[in-house]
Amino acid sequence: QVQLVQSGAEVKKPGASVKISCKASGYTFTGYYIHWVRQAPGQGLEWMGWINPSSGGTNYTQKFQGRVTMTRDTSISTAYMELIRLRSDDTAVYYCARVRAATTRSSFGFWGQGTLVSVSS
Amino acid sequence: QSVLTQPPSASGTPGQRVAISCSGSSSNIGSNTVNWYQQLPGTAPKLLIFRNNQRPSGVPDRFSGSKSGTSASLAISGLQSEDEADYYCAAWDDSLDGPVVFGGGTRLTVL
């Protein structure tokens, strides 16, 4: 069965960086795009971008351009999301999500359990 | 301010039918399919409806989706207490804002 297991909670100071991992299992890692979505406390879902695990190609939403980097290590079926120059409003639960089908513009059929990142001085 | 507009709350009694709306524009709902996600308290979102009206395996047929023009709707019939959750609509967007946009979410309360 498809599983996405994310790394544990992080506490960071403003200006620091965080790198979250998302380990995939139960399917061919390079066959399906992985997206990253975040949710601030008590708020809705916010899409951050995607990575094509096969090519390493990425697409980030404008809001995070220059601060986010999505990478992958196909040898261990793991995707990563790094966010730099953290601010207090980056405090959120960060989710990785795999597309449901290997087609363009597919929905997010499988989600990681989420990683809480707290940014505070 | 979310790109897709949902009512912040909805409610119903057990057994009732409720509908949650999602309004967008020509660049998102108007030209792409709509997906719905259910988020139970303290858990990750779960895909509920994809491609406007398709249910993943395991999702009860009490849940249904529809789309017309630049709006979409999620209907839940035979409401049950375990349906109490946040519901989000989402769609790909052809504008520069980004490929995927979400609604602000609707909190469903089962009275």
CSV table of C-alpha atoms in Angstrom, one decimal:
chain,number,residue,atom,x,y,z
A,1,GLN,CA,0.0,0.0,0.0
A,2,VAL,CA,1.1,3.5,-0.7
A,3,GLN,CA,2.7,5.3,2.3
A,4,LEU,CA,4.4,8.6,2.7
A,5,VAL,CA,6.2,9.0,6.0
A,6,GLN,CA,7.5,12.4,6.9
A,7,SER,CA,10.2,13.5,9.3
A,8,GLY,CA,9.5,14.8,12.8
A,9,ALA,CA,8.5,18.1,14.2
A,10,GLU,CA,11.0,21.0,14.0
A,11,VAL,CA,11.5,24.1,16.1
A,12,LYS,CA,13.5,26.9,14.4
A,13,LYS,CA,14.4,30.5,15.0
A,14,PRO,CA,13.6,33.2,12.6
A,15,GLY,CA,16.1,33.4,9.7
A,16,ALA,CA,17.0,29.7,10.0
A,17,SER,CA,16.3,26.9,7.5
A,18,VAL,CA,14.3,23.7,7.7
A,19,LYS,CA,14.5,20.6,5.5
A,20,ILE,CA,11.6,18.1,5.7
A,21,SER,CA,11.8,14.6,4.3
A,22,CYS,CA,9.0,12.5,2.8
A,23,LYS,CA,9.8,8.8,2.4
A,24,ALA,CA,7.7,6.9,-0.1
A,25,SER,CA,6.9,3.2,-0.2
A,26,GLY,CA,4.5,0.8,-1.8
A,27,TYR,CA,4.9,2.1,-5.4
A,28,THR,CA,7.4,3.2,-8.0
A,29,PHE,CA,8.8,6.4,-6.5
A,30,THR,CA,9.7,7.9,-9.9
A,31,GLY,CA,6.3,7.3,-11.4
A,32,TYR,CA,4.3,10.0,-9.6
A,33,TYR,CA,4.8,13.6,-8.9
A,34,ILE,CA,5.0,14.7,-5.2
A,35,HIS,CA,3.5,18.0,-4.1
A,36,TRP,CA,4.0,20.0,-0.9
A,37,VAL,CA,1.1,21.7,0.9
A,38,ARG,CA,1.2,23.6,4.1
A,39,GLN,CA,-1.4,24.6,6.7
A,40,ALA,CA,-0.9,27.3,9.3
A,41,PRO,CA,-2.5,26.9,12.7
A,42,GLY,CA,-6.3,27.1,12.3
A,43,GLN,CA,-6.0,28.0,8.6
A,44,GLY,CA,-6.6,26.4,5.3
A,45,LEU,CA,-4.4,24.5,2.9
A,46,GLU,CA,-1.8,26.3,0.9
A,47,TRP,CA,-0.1,24.7,-2.1
A,48,MET,CA,3.7,25.3,-2.3
A,49,GLY,CA,4.9,23.4,-5.4
A,50,TRP,CA,5.7,20.0,-6.9
A,51,ILE,CA,8.7,17.9,-7.8
A,52,ASN,CA,8.9,15.3,-10.5
A,53,PRO,CA,10.8,12.5,-8.8
A,54,SER,CA,11.9,11.0,-12.2
A,55,SER,CA,13.6,14.1,-13.6
A,56,GLY,CA,14.0,16.2,-10.5
A,57,GLY,CA,12.1,19.0,-12.2
A,58,THR,CA,10.2,21.4,-10.0
A,59,ASN,CA,7.5,24.1,-10.0
A,60,TYR,CA,7.1,26.4,-7.1
A,61,THR,CA,4.3,28.9,-6.5
A,62,GLN,CA,5.5,32.5,-6.8
A,63,LYS,CA,5.0,33.2,-3.1
A,64,PHE,CA,7.8,30.8,-2.2
A,65,GLN,CA,10.2,31.4,-5.2
A,66,GLY,CA,13.7,32.0,-3.9
A,67,ARG,CA,13.0,30.5,-0.5
A,68,VAL,CA,11.9,26.9,-1.2
A,69,THR,CA,13.8,24.1,-2.8
A,70,MET,CA,12.3,20.6,-3.5
A,71,THR,CA,14.7,17.8,-4.2
A,72,ARG,CA,14.6,14.0,-4.2
A,73,ASP,CA,16.9,11.0,-3.7
A,74,THR,CA,15.6,8.2,-5.9
A,75,SER,CA,18.0,5.7,-4.2
A,76,ILE,CA,16.0,5.9,-1.0
A,77,SER,CA,12.6,6.9,-2.5
A,78,THR,CA,12.6,10.2,-0.5
A,79,ALA,CA,11.5,13.7,-1.4
A,80,TYR,CA,12.7,16.7,0.5
A,81,MET,CA,11.4,20.3,0.9
A,82,GLU,CA,13.8,22.9,2.2
A,83,LEU,CA,12.5,26.4,3.3
A,84,ILE,CA,15.1,29.1,4.1
A,85,ARG,CA,14.9,32.5,5.8
A,86,LEU,CA,12.1,31.3,8.1
A,87,ARG,CA,9.7,33.8,9.5
A,88,SER,CA,7.1,33.4,12.3
A,89,ASP,CA,4.3,33.1,9.7
A,90,ASP,CA,6.0,30.0,8.3
A,91,THR,CA,4.8,28.2,11.4
A,92,ALA,CA,2.6,25.5,9.9
A,93,VAL,CA,2.1,21.8,9.3
A,94,TYR,CA,3.8,20.8,6.1
A,95,TYR,CA,2.4,17.9,4.1
A,96,CYS,CA,3.8,16.0,1.2
A,97,ALA,CA,1.2,14.5,-1.1
A,98,ARG,CA,1.5,12.1,-4.0
A,99,VAL,CA,-0.7,12.5,-7.1
A,100,ARG,CA,-3.5,9.9,-7.4
A,101,ALA,CA,-2.6,9.0,-11.0
A,102,ALA,CA,0.3,9.4,-13.3
A,103,THR,CA,-1.5,11.9,-15.4
A,104,THR,CA,-1.2,15.6,-15.8
A,105,ARG,CA,-3.0,17.7,-13.2
A,106,SER,CA,-4.0,14.7,-11.1
A,107,SER,CA,-5.5,15.1,-7.6
A,108,PHE,CA,-3.6,14.4,-4.4
A,109,GLY,CA,-4.5,10.8,-3.6
A,110,PHE,CA,-2.0,10.1,-0.8
A,111,TRP,CA,-0.8,12.3,1.9
A,112,GLY,CA,2.0,12.2,4.5
A,113,GLN,CA,1.1,12.5,8.1
A,114,GLY,CA,2.4,16.1,8.2
A,115,THR,CA,5.4,17.8,9.9
A,116,LEU,CA,4.9,20.7,12.3
A,117,VAL,CA,7.4,23.4,11.9
A,118,SER,CA,7.4,26.1,14.6
A,119,VAL,CA,9.3,29.3,14.1
A,120,SER,CA,9.8,31.4,17.2
A,121,SER,CA,12.6,33.5,18.7
B,1,GLN,CA,-7.8,35.3,0.9
B,2,SER,CA,-8.2,32.0,-0.9
B,3,VAL,CA,-8.6,31.9,-4.7
B,4,LEU,CA,-11.6,29.5,-4.5
B,5,THR,CA,-14.5,30.7,-2.3
B,6,GLN,CA,-16.2,28.4,0.1
B,7,PRO,CA,-18.6,29.1,3.0
B,8,PRO,CA,-16.7,29.0,6.3
B,9,SER,CA,-19.3,26.8,7.9
B,10,ALA,CA,-22.1,24.4,7.3
B,11,SER,CA,-24.3,22.2,9.5
B,12,GLY,CA,-26.9,19.5,9.5
B,13,THR,CA,-28.5,16.9,11.6
B,14,PRO,CA,-27.9,13.2,11.2
B,15,GLY,CA,-29.6,11.8,8.1
B,16,GLN,CA,-29.9,15.2,6.4
B,17,ARG,CA,-28.4,16.2,3.1
B,18,VAL,CA,-26.0,19.1,3.1
B,19,ALA,CA,-24.2,20.8,0.2
B,20,ILE,CA,-21.0,22.8,0.2
B,21,SER,CA,-20.3,25.3,-2.6
B,22,CYS,CA,-17.0,26.3,-4.2
B,23,SER,CA,-16.8,29.3,-6.4
B,24,GLY,CA,-13.8,30.1,-8.7
B,25,SER,CA,-13.0,31.6,-12.0
B,26,SER,CA,-12.4,30.8,-15.7
B,27,SER,CA,-8.7,30.1,-15.0
B,28,ASN,CA,-9.3,27.4,-12.4
B,29,ILE,CA,-12.7,25.7,-12.0
B,30,GLY,CA,-13.9,27.0,-15.4
B,31,SER,CA,-11.1,25.2,-17.3
B,32,ASN,CA,-10.0,22.4,-14.9
B,33,THR,CA,-11.6,19.7,-12.9
B,34,VAL,CA,-12.4,20.1,-9.2
B,35,ASN,CA,-11.2,17.9,-6.3
B,36,TRP,CA,-12.5,17.7,-2.8
B,37,TYR,CA,-10.6,16.8,0.4
B,38,GLN,CA,-11.9,15.9,3.8
B,39,GLN,CA,-9.8,16.7,6.8
B,40,LEU,CA,-10.9,15.1,10.1
B,41,PRO,CA,-9.7,16.9,13.2
B,42,GLY,CA,-5.9,16.5,13.8
B,43,THR,CA,-5.3,14.4,10.7
B,44,ALA,CA,-4.0,14.9,7.2
B,45,PRO,CA,-6.4,15.7,4.3
B,46,LYS,CA,-7.9,12.8,2.5
B,47,LEU,CA,-9.1,12.8,-1.2
B,48,LEU,CA,-12.9,12.6,-1.2
B,49,ILE,CA,-13.8,13.5,-4.8
B,50,PHE,CA,-11.6,13.8,-7.9
B,51,ARG,CA,-12.4,15.0,-11.4
B,52,ASN,CA,-15.5,16.8,-10.3
B,53,ASN,CA,-17.6,13.7,-9.4
B,54,GLN,CA,-15.4,10.6,-9.1
B,55,ARG,CA,-15.0,8.8,-5.8
B,56,PRO,CA,-11.8,7.0,-4.8
B,57,SER,CA,-12.4,3.4,-3.7
B,58,GLY,CA,-13.5,3.3,-0.1
B,59,VAL,CA,-15.4,6.6,-0.2
B,60,PRO,CA,-19.1,6.0,0.5
B,61,ASP,CA,-21.6,6.9,-2.2
B,62,ARG,CA,-23.2,9.3,0.2
B,63,PHE,CA,-20.6,11.8,-1.0
B,64,SER,CA,-21.1,13.3,-4.5
B,65,GLY,CA,-19.6,16.1,-6.4
B,66,SER,CA,-20.7,18.3,-9.3
B,67,LYS,CA,-19.5,21.2,-11.4
B,68,SER,CA,-21.1,23.8,-13.5
B,69,GLY,CA,-19.2,26.7,-15.1
B,70,THR,CA,-17.0,28.3,-12.6
B,71,SER,CA,-18.6,26.7,-9.5
B,72,ALA,CA,-18.6,23.3,-7.9
B,73,SER,CA,-20.5,21.6,-5.1
B,74,LEU,CA,-20.0,18.8,-2.7
B,75,ALA,CA,-23.1,17.0,-1.4
B,76,ILE,CA,-23.3,14.7,1.5
B,77,SER,CA,-26.5,12.7,2.0
B,78,GLY,CA,-27.5,10.7,5.0
B,79,LEU,CA,-25.3,12.8,7.2
B,80,GLN,CA,-23.4,11.0,9.9
B,81,SER,CA,-21.6,12.2,13.0
B,82,GLU,CA,-18.3,11.0,11.6
B,83,ASP,CA,-18.7,13.4,8.7
B,84,GLU,CA,-17.9,16.3,11.0
B,85,ALA,CA,-14.7,17.6,9.4
B,86,ASP,CA,-13.2,20.4,7.3
B,87,TYR,CA,-13.8,20.2,3.6
B,88,TYR,CA,-11.7,21.8,0.9
B,89,CYS,CA,-12.2,22.2,-2.8
B,90,ALA,CA,-9.2,22.5,-5.1
B,91,ALA,CA,-8.4,22.9,-8.7
B,92,TRP,CA,-5.5,23.5,-11.0
B,93,ASP,CA,-5.2,27.0,-12.1
B,94,ASP,CA,-3.9,28.3,-15.5
B,95,SER,CA,-2.9,31.7,-14.1
B,96,LEU,CA,0.5,32.8,-12.9
B,97,ASP,CA,-0.5,32.4,-9.3
B,98,GLY,CA,0.3,28.7,-9.3
B,99,PRO,CA,-1.0,25.5,-10.7
B,100,VAL,CA,-3.0,24.4,-7.6
B,101,VAL,CA,-5.4,26.6,-5.7
B,102,PHE,CA,-7.6,25.7,-2.7
B,103,GLY,CA,-10.7,27.0,-1.2
B,104,GLY,CA,-10.6,28.4,2.3
B,105,GLY,CA,-12.3,25.3,3.7
B,106,THR,CA,-15.8,24.6,5.1
B,107,ARG,CA,-16.2,23.3,8.7
B,108,LEU,CA,-19.1,20.9,8.7
B,109,THR,CA,-20.9,20.4,12.1
B,110,VAL,CA,-23.2,17.6,12.6
B,111,LEU,CA,-25.8,18.8,15.2
